[in-house]
Structure formats: structure tokens, C-alpha cells
PDB file of C-alpha atoms in Angstrom:
ATOM      1  CA  MET A   1      62.247-105.051  21.841  1.00  0.00           C
ATOM      2  CA  SER A   2      61.852-102.131  19.431  1.00  0.00           C
ATOM      3  CA  SER A   3      64.137 -99.135  19.918  1.00  0.00           C
ATOM      4  CA  ILE A   4      61.629 -96.871  18.183  1.00  0.00           C
ATOM      5  CA  LYS A   5      60.400 -94.201  20.575  1.00  0.00           C
ATOM      6  CA  ILE A   6      58.189 -92.136  18.292  1.00  0.00           C
ATOM      7  CA  SER A   7      56.353 -92.799  15.034  1.00  0.00           C
ATOM      8  CA  VAL A   8      55.380 -90.140  12.483  1.00  0.00           C
ATOM      9  CA  VAL A   9      52.197 -90.718  10.482  1.00  0.00           C
ATOM     10  CA  ILE A  10      51.630 -88.841   7.217  1.00  0.00           C
ATOM     11  CA  PRO A  11      48.443 -89.273   5.163  1.00  0.00           C
ATOM     12  CA  THR A  12      48.885 -88.474   1.493  1.00  0.00           C
ATOM     13  CA  TYR A  13      47.312 -88.867  -1.915  1.00  0.00           C
ATOM     14  CA  ASN A  14      48.738 -87.960  -5.336  1.00  0.00           C
ATOM     15  CA  ARG A  15      51.076 -85.255  -4.030  1.00  0.00           C
ATOM     16  CA  PRO A  16      54.548 -86.832  -4.341  1.00  0.00           C
ATOM     17  CA  LEU A  17      56.416 -83.532  -4.827  1.00  0.00           C
ATOM     18  CA  LEU A  18      55.006 -82.078  -1.625  1.00  0.00           C
ATOM     19  CA  LEU A  19      55.495 -85.345   0.231  1.00  0.00           C
ATOM     20  CA  GLN A  20      59.153 -85.466  -0.791  1.00  0.00           C
ATOM     21  CA  LYS A  21      59.849 -82.119   0.922  1.00  0.00           C
ATOM     22  CA  CYS A  22      58.204 -83.404   4.071  1.00  0.00           C
ATOM     23  CA  LEU A  23      60.260 -86.609   3.962  1.00  0.00           C
ATOM     24  CA  HIS A  24      63.508 -84.686   3.549  1.00  0.00           C
ATOM     25  CA  ALA A  25      62.667 -82.684   6.673  1.00  0.00           C
ATOM     26  CA  LEU A  26      61.870 -85.833   8.635  1.00  0.00           C
ATOM     27  CA  ALA A  27      65.037 -87.558   7.468  1.00  0.00           C
ATOM     28  CA  ALA A  28      67.008 -84.607   8.871  1.00  0.00           C
ATOM     29  CA  GLN A  29      65.542 -84.811  12.380  1.00  0.00           C
ATOM     30  CA  LYS A  30      68.024 -84.403  15.240  1.00  0.00           C
ATOM     31  CA  LEU A  31      67.417 -87.915  16.496  1.00  0.00           C
ATOM     32  CA  GLN A  32      69.179 -91.219  16.092  1.00  0.00           C
ATOM     33  CA  LYS A  33      67.707 -92.888  13.027  1.00  0.00           C
ATOM     34  CA  ASN A  34      66.784 -96.040  14.956  1.00  0.00           C
ATOM     35  CA  SER A  35      64.724 -94.091  17.503  1.00  0.00           C
ATOM     36  CA  TYR A  36      61.927 -92.996  15.168  1.00  0.00           C
ATOM     37  CA  GLU A  37      59.998 -94.248  12.186  1.00  0.00           C
ATOM     38  CA  ILE A  38      58.088 -92.604   9.336  1.00  0.00           C
ATOM     39  CA  ILE A  39      54.778 -94.134   8.242  1.00  0.00           C
ATOM     40  CA  VAL A  40      53.253 -92.845   5.010  1.00  0.00           C
ATOM     41  CA  VAL A  41      49.709 -93.914   4.202  1.00  0.00           C
ATOM     42  CA  SER A  42      48.208 -93.238   0.785  1.00  0.00           C
ATOM     43  CA  ASP A  43      44.471 -92.652   0.857  1.00  0.00           C
ATOM     44  CA  GLY A  44      43.825 -94.964  -2.058  1.00  0.00           C
ATOM     45  CA  PRO A  45      45.792 -96.342  -5.042  1.00  0.00           C
ATOM     46  CA  ASP A  46      48.597 -93.945  -5.944  1.00  0.00           C
ATOM     47  CA  VAL A  47      51.236 -95.117  -8.439  1.00  0.00           C
ATOM     48  CA  GLU A  48      53.482 -92.025  -8.284  1.00  0.00           C
ATOM     49  CA  THR A  49      53.641 -92.025  -4.482  1.00  0.00           C
ATOM     50  CA  ARG A  50      54.431 -95.739  -4.448  1.00  0.00           C
ATOM     51  CA  ARG A  51      57.364 -95.122  -6.809  1.00  0.00           C
ATOM     52  CA  LEU A  52      58.618 -92.322  -4.598  1.00  0.00           C
ATOM     53  CA  MET A  53      58.369 -94.438  -1.457  1.00  0.00           C
ATOM     54  CA  ASP A  54      60.037 -97.453  -3.077  1.00  0.00           C
ATOM     55  CA  SER A  55      62.919 -95.162  -3.985  1.00  0.00           C
ATOM     56  CA  TRP A  56      63.176 -93.768  -0.454  1.00  0.00           C
ATOM     57  CA  VAL A  57      63.165 -97.208   1.159  1.00  0.00           C
ATOM     58  CA  LYS A  58      65.844 -98.446  -1.256  1.00  0.00           C
ATOM     59  CA  LYS A  59      68.160 -95.419  -1.044  1.00  0.00           C
ATOM     60  CA  ARG A  60      67.920 -94.815   2.724  1.00  0.00           C
ATOM     61  CA  PRO A  61      68.261 -98.196   4.457  1.00  0.00           C
ATOM     62  CA  SER A  62      69.205 -96.523   7.762  1.00  0.00           C
ATOM     63  CA  LEU A  63      65.849 -94.747   7.913  1.00  0.00           C
ATOM     64  CA  ASN A  64      62.856 -96.574   9.387  1.00  0.00           C
ATOM     65  CA  ILE A  65      60.246 -95.806   6.764  1.00  0.00           C
ATOM     66  CA  ARG A  66      57.148 -97.755   5.785  1.00  0.00           C
ATOM     67  CA  PHE A  67      54.486 -97.198   3.169  1.00  0.00           C
ATOM     68  CA  PHE A  68      50.889 -98.391   3.176  1.00  0.00           C
ATOM     69  CA  MET A  69      48.198 -97.864   0.592  1.00  0.00           C
ATOM     70  CA  LEU A  70      44.459 -98.085   1.275  1.00  0.00           C
ATOM     71  CA  SER A  71      42.440-100.113  -1.226  1.00  0.00           C
ATOM     72  CA  HIS A  72      40.180 -97.128  -1.962  1.00  0.00           C
ATOM     73  CA  LYS A  73      39.760 -93.520  -0.889  1.00  0.00           C
ATOM     74  CA  LYS A  74      38.356 -93.140   2.608  1.00  0.00           C
ATOM     75  CA  GLY A  75      39.752 -89.767   3.648  1.00  0.00           C
ATOM     76  CA  PRO A  76      42.728 -88.595   5.724  1.00  0.00           C
ATOM     77  CA  ALA A  77      41.111 -89.697   9.005  1.00  0.00           C
ATOM     78  CA  ALA A  78      41.077 -93.312   7.835  1.00  0.00           C
ATOM     79  CA  ALA A  79      44.642 -93.011   6.517  1.00  0.00           C
ATOM     80  CA  ARG A  80      45.846 -91.678   9.869  1.00  0.00           C
ATOM     81  CA  ASN A  81      44.078 -94.486  11.727  1.00  0.00           C
ATOM     82  CA  TYR A  82      45.770 -97.085   9.548  1.00  0.00           C
ATOM     83  CA  GLY A  83      49.094 -95.408  10.231  1.00  0.00           C
ATOM     84  CA  TRP A  84      48.935 -95.161  14.011  1.00  0.00           C
ATOM     85  CA  LEU A  85      47.475 -98.660  14.368  1.00  0.00           C
ATOM     86  CA  ASN A  86      50.633 -99.945  12.648  1.00  0.00           C
ATOM     87  CA  ALA A  87      52.983 -97.688  14.620  1.00  0.00           C
ATOM     88  CA  ARG A  88      55.744 -99.226  16.732  1.00  0.00           C
ATOM     89  CA  GLY A  89      56.545 -96.146  18.813  1.00  0.00           C
ATOM     90  CA  GLU A  90      55.017 -95.375  22.196  1.00  0.00           C
ATOM     91  CA  LEU A  91      54.392 -91.849  20.908  1.00  0.00           C
ATOM     92  CA  VAL A  92      52.689 -91.078  17.595  1.00  0.00           C
ATOM     93  CA  ALA A  93      53.187 -87.708  15.890  1.00  0.00           C
ATOM     94  CA  PHE A  94      51.038 -86.507  13.012  1.00  0.00           C
ATOM     95  CA  THR A  95      51.837 -84.101  10.224  1.00  0.00           C
ATOM     96  CA  ASP A  96      50.618 -83.542   6.657  1.00  0.00           C
ATOM     97  CA  ASP A  97      52.352 -84.187   3.358  1.00  0.00           C
ATOM     98  CA  ASP A  98      52.473 -80.448   2.581  1.00  0.00           C
ATOM     99  CA  CYS A  99      54.248 -79.586   5.850  1.00  0.00           C
ATOM    100  CA  VAL A 100      57.939 -79.184   6.646  1.00  0.00           C
ATOM    101  CA  PRO A 101      58.823 -80.057  10.262  1.00  0.00           C
ATOM    102  CA  GLU A 102      61.780 -78.283  11.854  1.00  0.00           C
ATOM    103  CA  ARG A 103      64.812 -80.461  12.672  1.00  0.00           C
ATOM    104  CA  THR A 104      64.026 -80.468  16.408  1.00  0.00           C
ATOM    105  CA  TRP A 105      60.307 -81.248  15.974  1.00  0.00           C
ATOM    106  CA  LEU A 106      60.313 -84.840  17.209  1.00  0.00           C
ATOM    107  CA  ASN A 107      62.904 -84.098  19.893  1.00  0.00           C
ATOM    108  CA  ALA A 108      60.646 -81.417  21.346  1.00  0.00           C
ATOM    109  CA  TYR A 109      57.821 -83.906  21.773  1.00  0.00           C
ATOM    110  CA  LEU A 110      60.031 -86.643  23.202  1.00  0.00           C
ATOM    111  CA  LYS A 111      61.564 -84.320  25.782  1.00  0.00           C
ATOM    112  CA  SER A 112      58.104 -83.210  26.917  1.00  0.00           C
ATOM    113  CA  TYR A 113      56.784 -86.722  27.444  1.00  0.00           C
ATOM    114  CA  THR A 114      57.092 -89.070  30.401  1.00  0.00           C
ATOM    115  CA  SER A 115      56.544 -92.717  29.544  1.00  0.00           C
ATOM    116  CA  GLY A 116      53.092 -93.976  30.485  1.00  0.00           C
ATOM    117  CA  GLU A 117      51.683 -90.470  30.809  1.00  0.00           C
ATOM    118  CA  LYS A 118      48.125 -89.917  29.535  1.00  0.00           C
ATOM    119  CA  VAL A 119      48.584 -86.645  27.720  1.00  0.00           C
ATOM    120  CA  ALA A 120      48.429 -85.164  24.228  1.00  0.00           C
ATOM    121  CA  PHE A 121      50.583 -82.487  22.635  1.00  0.00           C
ATOM    122  CA  THR A 122      50.131 -79.817  20.030  1.00  0.00           C
ATOM    123  CA  GLY A 123      52.989 -77.847  18.503  1.00  0.00           C
ATOM    124  CA  GLN A 124      53.486 -74.490  16.826  1.00  0.00           C
ATOM    125  CA  THR A 125      52.476 -74.378  13.164  1.00  0.00           C
ATOM    126  CA  VAL A 126      53.910 -71.488  11.154  1.00  0.00           C
ATOM    127  CA  VAL A 127      52.134 -70.402   7.959  1.00  0.00           C
ATOM    128  CA  PRO A 128      54.244 -68.008   5.842  1.00  0.00           C
ATOM    129  CA  ILE A 129      52.097 -65.595   3.832  1.00  0.00           C
ATOM    130  CA  SER A 130      52.799 -62.595   1.604  1.00  0.00           C
ATOM    131  CA  SER A 131      52.551 -59.010   2.887  1.00  0.00           C
ATOM    132  CA  ARG A 132      49.319 -58.562   0.943  1.00  0.00           C
ATOM    133  CA  PRO A 133      47.837 -62.067   1.045  1.00  0.00           C
ATOM    134  CA  THR A 134      44.972 -63.600  -0.864  1.00  0.00           C
ATOM    135  CA  ASP A 135      41.788 -64.732   0.854  1.00  0.00           C
ATOM    136  CA  HIS A 136      43.034 -68.321   0.506  1.00  0.00           C
ATOM    137  CA  GLU A 137      46.282 -67.435   2.258  1.00  0.00           C
ATOM    138  CA  LEU A 138      44.388 -65.807   5.131  1.00  0.00           C
ATOM    139  CA  ASN A 139      42.193 -68.874   5.508  1.00  0.00           C
ATOM    140  CA  THR A 140      45.287 -71.097   5.673  1.00  0.00           C
ATOM    141  CA  LEU A 141      46.860 -68.703   8.179  1.00  0.00           C
ATOM    142  CA  GLY A 142      44.096 -69.695  10.577  1.00  0.00           C
ATOM    143  CA  LEU A 143      45.985 -72.963  11.138  1.00  0.00           C
ATOM    144  CA  GLN A 144      48.715 -70.957  12.863  1.00  0.00           C
ATOM    145  CA  PHE A 145      46.301 -69.933  15.622  1.00  0.00           C
ATOM    146  CA  ALA A 146      44.249 -73.121  15.955  1.00  0.00           C
ATOM    147  CA  ASP A 147      44.170 -74.919  19.306  1.00  0.00           C
ATOM    148  CA  PHE A 148      44.818 -78.371  17.871  1.00  0.00           C
ATOM    149  CA  ILE A 149      45.485 -79.474  14.293  1.00  0.00           C
ATOM    150  CA  THR A 150      46.612 -82.757  12.799  1.00  0.00           C
ATOM    151  CA  ALA A 151      49.352 -81.010  10.835  1.00  0.00           C
ATOM    152  CA  ASN A 152      51.264 -80.846  14.113  1.00  0.00           C
ATOM    153  CA  CYS A 153      50.159 -82.938  17.069  1.00  0.00           C
ATOM    154  CA  CYS A 154      51.346 -85.916  19.072  1.00  0.00           C
ATOM    155  CA  CYS A 155      49.719 -88.536  21.326  1.00  0.00           C
ATOM    156  CA  PRO A 156      50.796 -91.718  23.052  1.00  0.00           C
ATOM    157  CA  LYS A 157      49.471 -94.697  21.123  1.00  0.00           C
ATOM    158  CA  GLU A 158      47.731 -95.815  24.311  1.00  0.00           C
ATOM    159  CA  VAL A 159      45.737 -92.566  24.386  1.00  0.00           C
ATOM    160  CA  LEU A 160      44.713 -92.981  20.738  1.00  0.00           C
ATOM    161  CA  GLU A 161      43.488 -96.471  21.584  1.00  0.00           C
ATOM    162  CA  LEU A 162      41.561 -95.077  24.539  1.00  0.00           C
ATOM    163  CA  VAL A 163      39.643 -92.496  22.475  1.00  0.00           C
ATOM    164  CA  GLY A 164      39.314 -94.666  19.369  1.00  0.00           C
ATOM    165  CA  GLY A 165      41.527 -92.574  17.094  1.00  0.00           C
ATOM    166  CA  TYR A 166      39.961 -90.546  14.296  1.00  0.00           C
ATOM    167  CA  ASP A 167      36.302 -90.736  13.326  1.00  0.00           C
ATOM    168  CA  GLU A 168      36.394 -92.024   9.736  1.00  0.00           C
ATOM    169  CA  ARG A 169      33.028 -90.457   8.940  1.00  0.00           C
ATOM    170  CA  PHE A 170      35.026 -87.256   8.389  1.00  0.00           C
ATOM    171  CA  THR A 171      35.972 -88.244   4.856  1.00  0.00           C
ATOM    172  CA  MET A 172      37.492 -84.878   3.910  1.00  0.00           C
ATOM    173  CA  ALA A 173      40.278 -82.880   5.541  1.00  0.00           C
ATOM    174  CA  TRP A 174      37.881 -80.916   7.710  1.00  0.00           C
ATOM    175  CA  ARG A 175      36.968 -81.074  11.436  1.00  0.00           C
ATOM    176  CA  GLU A 176      38.567 -84.488  11.973  1.00  0.00           C
ATOM    177  CA  ASP A 177      41.247 -82.744  14.023  1.00  0.00           C
ATOM    178  CA  SER A 178      38.685 -80.892  16.149  1.00  0.00           C
ATOM    179  CA  ASP A 179      36.853 -84.180  16.641  1.00  0.00           C
ATOM    180  CA  LEU A 180      40.010 -85.800  18.020  1.00  0.00           C
ATOM    181  CA  GLN A 181      40.624 -82.740  20.208  1.00  0.00           C
ATOM    182  CA  PHE A 182      37.098 -82.954  21.640  1.00  0.00           C
ATOM    183  CA  LYS A 183      37.487 -86.687  22.229  1.00  0.00           C
ATOM    184  CA  LEU A 184      40.644 -86.059  24.224  1.00  0.00           C
ATOM    185  CA  LEU A 185      39.060 -83.305  26.286  1.00  0.00           C
ATOM    186  CA  ASN A 186      35.952 -85.419  26.866  1.00  0.00           C
ATOM    187  CA  GLU A 187      38.167 -88.158  28.315  1.00  0.00           C
ATOM    188  CA  GLY A 188      39.942 -85.688  30.564  1.00  0.00           C
ATOM    189  CA  ILE A 189      43.207 -85.939  28.583  1.00  0.00           C
ATOM    190  CA  GLU A 190      45.271 -82.776  28.964  1.00  0.00           C
ATOM    191  CA  ILE A 191      46.459 -81.187  25.709  1.00  0.00           C
ATOM    192  CA  VAL A 192      49.796 -79.470  26.256  1.00  0.00           C
ATOM    193  CA  LYS A 193      51.131 -76.826  23.862  1.00  0.00           C
ATOM    194  CA  ILE A 194      54.808 -77.299  22.960  1.00  0.00           C
ATOM    195  CA  ASP A 195      55.830 -74.090  21.200  1.00  0.00           C
ATOM    196  CA  HIS A 196      59.255 -75.380  20.131  1.00  0.00           C
ATOM    197  CA  ALA A 197      57.712 -78.381  18.339  1.00  0.00           C
ATOM    198  CA  GLN A 198      57.509 -76.395  15.140  1.00  0.00           C
ATOM    199  CA  VAL A 199      56.190 -77.246  11.688  1.00  0.00           C
ATOM    200  CA  ILE A 200      56.157 -74.961   8.649  1.00  0.00           C
ATOM    201  CA  HIS A 201      52.901 -75.147   6.697  1.00  0.00           C
ATOM    202  CA  PRO A 202      53.356 -73.382   3.317  1.00  0.00           C
ATOM    203  CA  VAL A 203      50.227 -72.189   1.530  1.00  0.00           C
ATOM    204  CA  ARG A 204      49.558 -74.447  -1.434  1.00  0.00           C
ATOM    205  CA  LYS A 205      48.747 -72.869  -4.751  1.00  0.00           C
ATOM    206  CA  ALA A 206      44.981 -72.834  -5.180  1.00  0.00           C
ATOM    207  CA  SER A 207      42.810 -72.725  -8.263  1.00  0.00           C
ATOM    208  CA  TRP A 208      40.595 -69.726  -8.970  1.00  0.00           C
ATOM    209  CA  GLY A 209      37.401 -69.932  -6.909  1.00  0.00           C
ATOM    210  CA  ILE A 210      38.728 -72.516  -4.439  1.00  0.00           C
ATOM    211  CA  SER A 211      36.481 -71.073  -1.709  1.00  0.00           C
ATOM    212  CA  ILE A 212      33.402 -72.280  -3.623  1.00  0.00           C
ATOM    213  CA  LYS A 213      34.679 -75.855  -3.706  1.00  0.00           C
ATOM    214  CA  ASP A 214      35.576 -75.668  -0.016  1.00  0.00           C
ATOM    215  CA  GLN A 215      31.956 -75.050   1.016  1.00  0.00           C
ATOM    216  CA  LYS A 216      31.234 -78.774   0.709  1.00  0.00           C
ATOM    217  CA  LYS A 217      33.266 -79.291   3.863  1.00  0.00           C
ATOM    218  CA  THR A 218      30.555 -77.439   5.802  1.00  0.00           C
ATOM    219  CA  MET A 219      28.512 -80.646   6.013  1.00  0.00           C
ATOM    220  CA  PHE A 220      31.028 -82.026   8.516  1.00  0.00           C
ATOM    221  CA  ASN A 221      30.284 -79.146  10.885  1.00  0.00           C
ATOM    222  CA  ALA A 222      26.917 -80.816  11.434  1.00  0.00           C
ATOM    223  CA  LEU A 223      28.581 -84.120  12.373  1.00  0.00           C
ATOM    224  CA  LEU A 224      30.933 -82.438  14.833  1.00  0.00           C
ATOM    225  CA  TYR A 225      28.035 -80.437  16.311  1.00  0.00           C
ATOM    226  CA  LYS A 226      25.961 -83.602  16.736  1.00  0.00           C
ATOM    227  CA  LYS A 227      28.762 -85.271  18.686  1.00  0.00           C
ATOM    228  CA  TYR A 228      29.839 -82.294  20.793  1.00  0.00           C
ATOM    229  CA  PRO A 229      27.262 -79.455  20.637  1.00  0.00           C
ATOM    230  CA  TRP A 230      28.578 -77.544  23.642  1.00  0.00           C
ATOM    231  CA  MET A 231      32.227 -77.750  22.607  1.00  0.00           C
ATOM    232  CA  TYR A 232      31.333 -76.859  19.014  1.00  0.00           C
ATOM    233  CA  ARG A 233      29.625 -73.645  20.068  1.00  0.00           C
ATOM    234  CA  LYS A 234      32.421 -72.791  22.479  1.00  0.00           C
ATOM    235  CA  LYS A 235      35.414 -73.463  20.228  1.00  0.00           C
ATOM    236  CA  ILE A 236      34.237 -73.472  16.604  1.00  0.00           C
ATOM    237  CA  GLN A 237      31.185 -71.328  15.930  1.00  0.00           C
ATOM    238  CA  PRO A 238      29.440 -69.486  18.782  1.00  0.00           C
ATOM    239  CA  ARG A 239      26.280 -68.813  16.757  1.00  0.00           C
ATOM    240  CA  PRO A 240      24.686 -69.708  13.416  1.00  0.00           C
ATOM    241  CA  PRO A 241      25.886 -67.762  10.321  1.00  0.00           C
ATOM    242  CA  LEU A 242      23.133 -65.131  10.546  1.00  0.00           C
ATOM    243  CA  ASN A 243      24.662 -62.983   7.805  1.00  0.00           C
ATOM    244  CA  TYR A 244      24.299 -65.869   5.337  1.00  0.00           C
ATOM    245  CA  TYR A 245      20.673 -66.407   6.299  1.00  0.00           C
ATOM    246  CA  ILE A 246      19.950 -62.696   5.924  1.00  0.00           C
ATOM    247  CA  MET A 247      21.510 -62.615   2.457  1.00  0.00           C
ATOM    248  CA  ILE A 248      19.546 -65.673   1.359  1.00  0.00           C
ATOM    249  CA  GLY A 249      16.376 -64.285   2.913  1.00  0.00           C
ATOM    250  CA  GLY A 250      16.809 -60.941   1.141  1.00  0.00           C
ATOM    251  CA  PHE A 251      17.408 -62.707  -2.180  1.00  0.00           C
ATOM    252  CA  ALA A 252      14.293 -64.850  -1.661  1.00  0.00           C
ATOM    253  CA  ILE A 253      12.159 -61.769  -0.897  1.00  0.00           C
ATOM    254  CA  MET A 254      13.467 -60.123  -4.082  1.00  0.00           C
ATOM    255  CA  VAL A 255      12.612 -63.172  -6.211  1.00  0.00           C
ATOM    256  CA  VAL A 256       9.131 -63.492  -4.715  1.00  0.00           C
ATOM    257  CA  GLY A 257       8.555 -59.749  -5.170  1.00  0.00           C
ATOM    258  CA  LEU A 258       9.478 -60.030  -8.838  1.00  0.00           C
ATOM    259  CA  ALA A 259       7.262 -63.098  -9.258  1.00  0.00           C
ATOM    260  CA  VAL A 260       4.168 -61.375  -7.825  1.00  0.00           C
ATOM    261  CA  ASN A 261       4.953 -57.969  -9.389  1.00  0.00           C
ATOM    262  CA  SER A 262       5.491 -56.305  -5.998  1.00  0.00           C
ATOM    263  CA  ALA A 263       8.010 -53.528  -6.553  1.00  0.00           C
ATOM    264  CA  ILE A 264       8.257 -52.794  -2.810  1.00  0.00           C
ATOM    265  CA  ALA A 265       9.051 -56.411  -1.918  1.00  0.00           C
ATOM    266  CA  ALA A 266      11.490 -56.767  -4.802  1.00  0.00           C
ATOM    267  CA  LEU A 267      13.311 -53.552  -3.929  1.00  0.00           C
ATOM    268  CA  SER A 268      13.366 -54.348  -0.191  1.00  0.00           C
ATOM    269  CA  GLY A 269      14.777 -57.798  -0.829  1.00  0.00           C
ATOM    270  CA  PHE A 270      17.352 -56.430  -3.267  1.00  0.00           C
ATOM    271  CA  LEU A 271      18.530 -53.828  -0.740  1.00  0.00           C
ATOM    272  CA  ILE A 272      18.845 -56.404   2.052  1.00  0.00           C
ATOM    273  CA  TRP A 273      20.715 -58.839  -0.169  1.00  0.00           C
ATOM    274  CA  GLY A 274      22.837 -56.133  -1.786  1.00  0.00           C
ATOM    275  CA  VAL A 275      23.913 -54.371   1.411  1.00  0.00           C
ATOM    276  CA  PHE A 276      24.912 -57.572   3.214  1.00  0.00           C
ATOM    277  CA  THR A 277      26.621 -58.979   0.119  1.00  0.00           C
ATOM    278  CA  MET A 278      28.656 -55.790  -0.337  1.00  0.00           C
ATOM    279  CA  TRP A 279      29.623 -55.936   3.340  1.00  0.00           C
ATOM    280  CA  PHE A 280      30.708 -59.578   2.885  1.00  0.00           C
ATOM    281  CA  ILE A 281      32.823 -58.713  -0.168  1.00  0.00           C
ATOM    282  CA  LYS A 282      34.415 -55.764   1.625  1.00  0.00           C
ATOM    283  CA  LYS A 283      35.194 -57.919   4.654  1.00  0.00           C
ATOM    284  CA  ARG A 284      36.933 -60.545   2.513  1.00  0.00           C
ATOM    285  CA  LEU A 285      38.959 -57.907   0.670  1.00  0.00           C
ATOM    286  CA  HIS A 286      40.078 -56.142   3.847  1.00  0.00           C
ATOM    287  CA  LEU A 287      43.896 -56.355   4.089  1.00  0.00           C
ATOM    288  CA  THR A 288      44.015 -58.791   1.166  1.00  0.00           C
ATOM    289  CA  ARG A 289      45.445 -58.517  -2.347  1.00  0.00           C
ATOM    290  CA  LEU A 290      43.723 -55.937  -4.534  1.00  0.00           C
ATOM    291  CA  SER A 291      44.731 -57.275  -7.920  1.00  0.00           C
ATOM    292  CA  VAL A 292      42.055 -57.422 -10.604  1.00  0.00           C
ATOM    293  CA  GLN A 293      42.087 -61.211 -10.549  1.00  0.00           C
ATOM    294  CA  HIS A 294      41.712 -61.471  -6.781  1.00  0.00           C
ATOM    295  CA  VAL A 295      39.050 -58.751  -6.505  1.00  0.00           C
ATOM    296  CA  SER A 296      36.982 -60.379  -9.255  1.00  0.00           C
ATOM    297  CA  GLU A 297      37.343 -63.747  -7.525  1.00  0.00           C
ATOM    298  CA  MET A 298      36.118 -62.291  -4.226  1.00  0.00           C
ATOM    299  CA  ILE A 299      33.103 -60.681  -5.895  1.00  0.00           C
ATOM    300  CA  VAL A 300      32.027 -63.798  -7.791  1.00  0.00           C
ATOM    301  CA  THR A 301      32.621 -66.257  -4.958  1.00  0.00           C
ATOM    302  CA  SER A 302      30.954 -63.992  -2.382  1.00  0.00           C
ATOM    303  CA  LEU A 303      27.764 -64.143  -4.426  1.00  0.00           C
ATOM    304  CA  ALA A 304      27.767 -67.950  -4.281  1.00  0.00           C
ATOM    305  CA  ILE A 305      29.232 -68.795  -0.859  1.00  0.00           C
ATOM    306  CA  PRO A 306      26.195 -68.028   1.367  1.00  0.00           C
ATOM    307  CA  PHE A 307      23.913 -70.235  -0.730  1.00  0.00           C
ATOM    308  CA  LEU A 308      26.405 -73.095  -1.018  1.00  0.00           C
ATOM    309  CA  SER A 309      27.440 -72.952   2.612  1.00  0.00           C
ATOM    310  CA  ILE A 310      23.864 -73.164   3.890  1.00  0.00           C
ATOM    311  CA  PHE A 311      23.029 -75.868   1.319  1.00  0.00           C
ATOM    312  CA  TRP A 312      25.851 -78.084   2.566  1.00  0.00           C
ATOM    313  CA  GLN A 313      25.014 -77.242   6.182  1.00  0.00           C
ATOM    314  CA  ILE A 314      21.423 -78.413   5.660  1.00  0.00           C
ATOM    315  CA  TYR A 315      22.706 -81.444   3.741  1.00  0.00           C
ATOM    316  CA  GLY A 316      24.914 -82.333   6.712  1.00  0.00           C
ATOM    317  CA  ALA A 317      22.066 -81.803   9.192  1.00  0.00           C
ATOM    318  CA  ILE A 318      19.861 -84.208   7.208  1.00  0.00           C
ATOM    319  CA  LYS A 319      22.628 -86.747   6.632  1.00  0.00           C
ATOM    320  CA  TYR A 320      23.686 -86.859  10.279  1.00  0.00           C
ATOM    321  CA  ARG A 321      20.155 -86.324  11.635  1.00  0.00           C
ATOM    322  CA  VAL A 322      20.803 -83.337  13.814  1.00  0.00           C
ATOM    323  CA  LEU A 323      19.104 -79.973  14.239  1.00  0.00           C
ATOM    324  CA  PHE A 324      21.942 -77.734  13.094  1.00  0.00           C
ATOM    325  CA  VAL A 325      21.403 -74.204  11.834  1.00  0.00           C
TER     326      VAL A 325
END
């Protein structure tokens, strides 16, 4: 009979330096080494991560650590499913490769759990940011206040089997955690907050204009809304992004006005688009870094975000066949 009480599942892909910090934190957990295991799942072929894991397995024989590699990229939801399905512990904890769990993280979950109990847990995720953060840092800070995130949660394996684990249609790191949360709530599974189950989630360095690239994730909002419309409106987005629609509408009126030589229409559209765009830029710059680089990034990306966000939202609505605005 296995002595493993809790399994940790970490999805990863081509981030060995970040993963190594996470592994060091897990190796230092205040638990007997034979009472927990670490399962790392690469979301596709990953030579550097395989080398790192081979080294860890060889140099730390007392640590229960296993490495799996998916045949091709499917997304973190699929990687997590592969991990928990191969877990030997009654409890399964999830964190990300860019996170650093505190030494008492797993202990906190184990002490809060009674064997056979149908329950789920979420811990406290701490996101350190600078005194004058960037927009990207503020967006990451939102993880600190989220109800339930896969960077720091824990479920009995039996409960994961009951709800079917993660929906692998969420092929990017977006909304798959909310989907699992809604599944649990839909099944009447209580989600208990364990504040002393703490994980540090540093803000990763981001490329200039990262917020433009991130808009593609919006398509998965449509999938989550299709599955749980009431919960989506209650916990994610109470109403459609009217400010985006107004900006796009104003821009369209301006273009049409210019096309038909209507100065009034063109000016009206320009004013609508300009006022709401300036408000959007000001909102994003509020309490954030006012360096030339960051201000220019906010201006440029704010011009593009409404159009890209709504494009991907419509794309998701068509793809998942749901009326989602």
C-alpha cells in the first residue's frame, strides 16, 4: 500500500529555470519525503525540461518525483489531467511551474482534510509587485484575489474523478481554473479557503505589448459562458464590455462619415471613439508606472485592445456556438 498522502501536479513547457525554483520549494516541504510525490507534466516535447527532470530524479533518490511528456501540445488543462490521473495520493494539489510554494504548503492542505471527505481547497496566492507597477503586474496581481486558481488548489482524487477533471477544450492558460471551480460548485462540492496554504507567484517578465497577445484568450470566455452562463455573469463578468463596443462603434461611425463625406458623422464618431479611448488609457495608467516606455505601451495597446478583444470574443461565440456578447 502506498504511503503517499498527497500528490503535486505541475504542468510545464520550455521553462526549466522557472520550474527548477518550484521544484526546490517542493523538495523543502515540511513533510516526510515518502508521504508526498511531485508529478511534472510537459505539455509537449521538451528536451531541456527532460534533462532537468532526469537530473532531479538521479540526484534526489529520496524524493518521489515523476516526469511525463505529452506527445504534442494540448494545453495546461490536458497536462494537469494527465498528472492527476497518474497520481498515487488521495489528495492532489496543483501549482504552476512559475510558482514557489511555502514550506508548509502541503502540510496545510493535509491538516485540513479528513479522509474520504468530498471537498476542495484553495490556498492563498501572494503576488509581489513593485510600488509603481506596470499594467502587466497589476493584471497578475488579480490572481492574489481570485476565488479559485490552479496555481494553488487541492482536491481529493475521488472528487476530480467525480467532476471529470479539467476540460481540455481550454487549450490556453485561461478560464480552465474557473471551469473546474464551477464544476465543483455545480456538484455541490464545498470549496474551502486555507489561508496558510501559501504560494508565491512572482510576476514573469513580459515582452512589450503582451496585453495585445493576451486578447486571444478571450475566446475561452465564450466556452465558459456556454457551460455556466449564470455563474459566469455572477463571478467573472456581470455585463458585456460596453466600453469596447462604444469605442468600436464610434470608430465605425467615423470611418463611414469619412467614406460618405459627412463631416458631422466623422466628427461625432471621432469624438465618441477619442473620449472613450482616452478614458481607457487613463484608467490603465492609474497608479501604474509612468515611464516613457510604459506610457507608450499603454497608448498603443489601448488603441488595439477593444478591437482584438471583441474579435476573439465573436470568434469564440462562433466556435462554441453560443450567443455571447
